[in-house]
Amino acid sequence: MEPVKIGSLFKSGSVYNGPVQIIDPASNVNGAVIRTATYIGGPSSFVTTGTSAPKDASDTTKPVILASNQDRAVLPYPVAIPAGFGLWVVPNSTAKIYITYDLL
């Protein structure tokens, strides 16, 4: 097994109800790679991407990168995000997110 490189940028800490922006689509001009991600919190929460923020935790119109149906979830492998896409955490309650990423 090869080691996973952590990203040079990160978000570590608490997130609350509603979409919480991690990457602004306008700042993602060449694409991004999510290197590592761990979510700790309530079920029915997710990390999503797209050109605009999801409305809430029931918005199924955005690509989901990581979903939690229990109290924690871990991204199993790095994920490439296209240029112009953002990244949001959508907790259904107070949670913690630990994400490392690189803007290309």
PDB file of C-alpha atoms in Angstrom:
ATOM      1  CA  MET A   1       0.000   0.000   0.000  1.00  0.00           C
ATOM      2  CA  GLU A   2       1.296   3.434  -0.929  1.00  0.00           C
ATOM      3  CA  PRO A   3       1.223   6.319   1.560  1.00  0.00           C
ATOM      4  CA  VAL A   4      -1.410   8.990   0.974  1.00  0.00           C
ATOM      5  CA  LYS A   5      -0.063  12.528   0.636  1.00  0.00           C
ATOM      6  CA  ILE A   6      -1.905  15.043   2.801  1.00  0.00           C
ATOM      7  CA  GLY A   7      -3.007  18.279   1.195  1.00  0.00           C
ATOM      8  CA  SER A   8      -1.255  21.594   1.751  1.00  0.00           C
ATOM      9  CA  LEU A   9      -4.606  23.258   2.596  1.00  0.00           C
ATOM     10  CA  PHE A  10      -7.051  22.083   5.231  1.00  0.00           C
ATOM     11  CA  LYS A  11     -10.188  22.617   7.286  1.00  0.00           C
ATOM     12  CA  SER A  12     -10.194  21.117  10.761  1.00  0.00           C
ATOM     13  CA  GLY A  13     -12.883  21.811  13.302  1.00  0.00           C
ATOM     14  CA  SER A  14     -16.552  22.219  14.031  1.00  0.00           C
ATOM     15  CA  VAL A  15     -19.200  22.807  11.397  1.00  0.00           C
ATOM     16  CA  TYR A  16     -22.824  23.666  12.104  1.00  0.00           C
ATOM     17  CA  ASN A  17     -26.226  23.390  10.407  1.00  0.00           C
ATOM     18  CA  GLY A  18     -26.411  24.393   6.778  1.00  0.00           C
ATOM     19  CA  PRO A  19     -23.799  24.163   4.040  1.00  0.00           C
ATOM     20  CA  VAL A  20     -20.318  25.185   5.228  1.00  0.00           C
ATOM     21  CA  GLN A  21     -17.988  26.177   2.384  1.00  0.00           C
ATOM     22  CA  ILE A  22     -14.530  24.610   2.305  1.00  0.00           C
ATOM     23  CA  ILE A  23     -13.498  25.572  -1.266  1.00  0.00           C
ATOM     24  CA  ASP A  24     -14.964  28.578  -3.080  1.00  0.00           C
ATOM     25  CA  PRO A  25     -15.706  27.677  -6.731  1.00  0.00           C
ATOM     26  CA  ALA A  26     -14.139  30.991  -7.826  1.00  0.00           C
ATOM     27  CA  SER A  27     -10.811  30.078  -6.183  1.00  0.00           C
ATOM     28  CA  ASN A  28     -10.717  26.648  -7.836  1.00  0.00           C
ATOM     29  CA  VAL A  29      -9.383  27.770 -11.225  1.00  0.00           C
ATOM     30  CA  ASN A  30      -7.369  24.646 -12.150  1.00  0.00           C
ATOM     31  CA  GLY A  31      -9.078  21.878 -10.193  1.00  0.00           C
ATOM     32  CA  ALA A  32      -8.555  20.479  -6.714  1.00  0.00           C
ATOM     33  CA  VAL A  33      -7.710  17.158  -5.090  1.00  0.00           C
ATOM     34  CA  ILE A  34      -9.271  16.133  -1.788  1.00  0.00           C
ATOM     35  CA  ARG A  35      -6.450  14.136  -0.192  1.00  0.00           C
ATOM     36  CA  THR A  36      -7.969  13.083   3.137  1.00  0.00           C
ATOM     37  CA  ALA A  37     -11.328  13.583   4.835  1.00  0.00           C
ATOM     38  CA  THR A  38     -12.837  12.437   8.119  1.00  0.00           C
ATOM     39  CA  TYR A  39     -16.327  13.438   9.266  1.00  0.00           C
ATOM     40  CA  ILE A  40     -17.493  12.997  12.875  1.00  0.00           C
ATOM     41  CA  GLY A  41     -21.065  13.914  13.748  1.00  0.00           C
ATOM     42  CA  GLY A  42     -24.662  12.958  13.173  1.00  0.00           C
ATOM     43  CA  PRO A  43     -26.059  10.767  10.399  1.00  0.00           C
ATOM     44  CA  SER A  44     -27.535  12.019   7.116  1.00  0.00           C
ATOM     45  CA  SER A  45     -24.675  14.458   6.556  1.00  0.00           C
ATOM     46  CA  PHE A  46     -22.380  14.758   3.568  1.00  0.00           C
ATOM     47  CA  VAL A  47     -19.497  16.463   1.789  1.00  0.00           C
ATOM     48  CA  THR A  48     -20.535  17.650  -1.660  1.00  0.00           C
ATOM     49  CA  THR A  49     -19.162  19.484  -4.678  1.00  0.00           C
ATOM     50  CA  GLY A  50     -20.577  21.450  -7.595  1.00  0.00           C
ATOM     51  CA  THR A  51     -20.640  24.923  -9.083  1.00  0.00           C
ATOM     52  CA  SER A  52     -22.939  26.218  -6.328  1.00  0.00           C
ATOM     53  CA  ALA A  53     -23.769  25.358  -2.725  1.00  0.00           C
ATOM     54  CA  PRO A  54     -26.401  22.754  -1.887  1.00  0.00           C
ATOM     55  CA  LYS A  55     -29.609  24.130  -0.365  1.00  0.00           C
ATOM     56  CA  ASP A  56     -29.547  21.865   2.696  1.00  0.00           C
ATOM     57  CA  ALA A  57     -28.979  18.265   3.808  1.00  0.00           C
ATOM     58  CA  SER A  58     -31.865  17.035   1.637  1.00  0.00           C
ATOM     59  CA  ASP A  59     -30.477  18.525  -1.626  1.00  0.00           C
ATOM     60  CA  THR A  60     -29.750  15.585  -3.941  1.00  0.00           C
ATOM     61  CA  THR A  61     -28.863  17.690  -7.001  1.00  0.00           C
ATOM     62  CA  LYS A  62     -25.132  17.913  -6.162  1.00  0.00           C
ATOM     63  CA  PRO A  63     -22.400  15.253  -6.458  1.00  0.00           C
ATOM     64  CA  VAL A  64     -21.674  13.730  -3.038  1.00  0.00           C
ATOM     65  CA  ILE A  65     -18.050  12.881  -2.216  1.00  0.00           C
ATOM     66  CA  LEU A  66     -18.542  11.550   1.320  1.00  0.00           C
ATOM     67  CA  ALA A  67     -21.745  10.608   3.128  1.00  0.00           C
ATOM     68  CA  SER A  68     -22.376   9.614   6.731  1.00  0.00           C
ATOM     69  CA  ASN A  69     -25.220   7.368   7.803  1.00  0.00           C
ATOM     70  CA  GLN A  70     -23.712   6.852  11.244  1.00  0.00           C
ATOM     71  CA  ASP A  71     -21.579   9.045  13.462  1.00  0.00           C
ATOM     72  CA  ARG A  72     -18.407   9.046  11.327  1.00  0.00           C
ATOM     73  CA  ALA A  73     -17.132   8.565   7.802  1.00  0.00           C
ATOM     74  CA  VAL A  74     -13.656   8.444   6.243  1.00  0.00           C
ATOM     75  CA  LEU A  75     -12.848   9.154   2.595  1.00  0.00           C
ATOM     76  CA  PRO A  76     -11.260   5.909   1.310  1.00  0.00           C
ATOM     77  CA  TYR A  77      -9.169   7.504  -1.475  1.00  0.00           C
ATOM     78  CA  PRO A  78      -8.249  10.931  -2.928  1.00  0.00           C
ATOM     79  CA  VAL A  79     -10.878  12.593  -5.142  1.00  0.00           C
ATOM     80  CA  ALA A  80     -10.215  15.048  -8.005  1.00  0.00           C
ATOM     81  CA  ILE A  81     -12.647  17.963  -8.330  1.00  0.00           C
ATOM     82  CA  PRO A  82     -13.008  19.854 -11.640  1.00  0.00           C
ATOM     83  CA  ALA A  83     -12.055  23.523 -11.982  1.00  0.00           C
ATOM     84  CA  GLY A  84     -14.914  25.847 -11.059  1.00  0.00           C
ATOM     85  CA  PHE A  85     -16.387  23.423  -8.512  1.00  0.00           C
ATOM     86  CA  GLY A  86     -16.538  24.203  -4.799  1.00  0.00           C
ATOM     87  CA  LEU A  87     -16.637  21.963  -1.751  1.00  0.00           C
ATOM     88  CA  TRP A  88     -19.166  22.075   1.081  1.00  0.00           C
ATOM     89  CA  VAL A  89     -19.854  20.139   4.255  1.00  0.00           C
ATOM     90  CA  VAL A  90     -23.562  19.730   4.967  1.00  0.00           C
ATOM     91  CA  PRO A  91     -24.058  18.527   8.543  1.00  0.00           C
ATOM     92  CA  ASN A  92     -27.520  17.859   9.900  1.00  0.00           C
ATOM     93  CA  SER A  93     -26.303  19.049  13.306  1.00  0.00           C
ATOM     94  CA  THR A  94     -23.055  20.104  14.939  1.00  0.00           C
ATOM     95  CA  ALA A  95     -20.163  18.020  13.612  1.00  0.00           C
ATOM     96  CA  LYS A  96     -16.425  18.030  13.080  1.00  0.00           C
ATOM     97  CA  ILE A  97     -14.691  17.827   9.717  1.00  0.00           C
ATOM     98  CA  TYR A  98     -11.029  17.176   9.006  1.00  0.00           C
ATOM     99  CA  ILE A  99     -10.174  17.675   5.314  1.00  0.00           C
ATOM    100  CA  THR A 100      -6.854  18.191   3.556  1.00  0.00           C
ATOM    101  CA  TYR A 101      -6.739  19.268  -0.079  1.00  0.00           C
ATOM    102  CA  ASP A 102      -4.644  20.879  -2.787  1.00  0.00           C
ATOM    103  CA  LEU A 103      -5.673  23.451  -5.374  1.00  0.00           C
ATOM    104  CA  LEU A 104      -3.961  22.562  -8.647  1.00  0.00           C
TER     105      LEU A 104
END
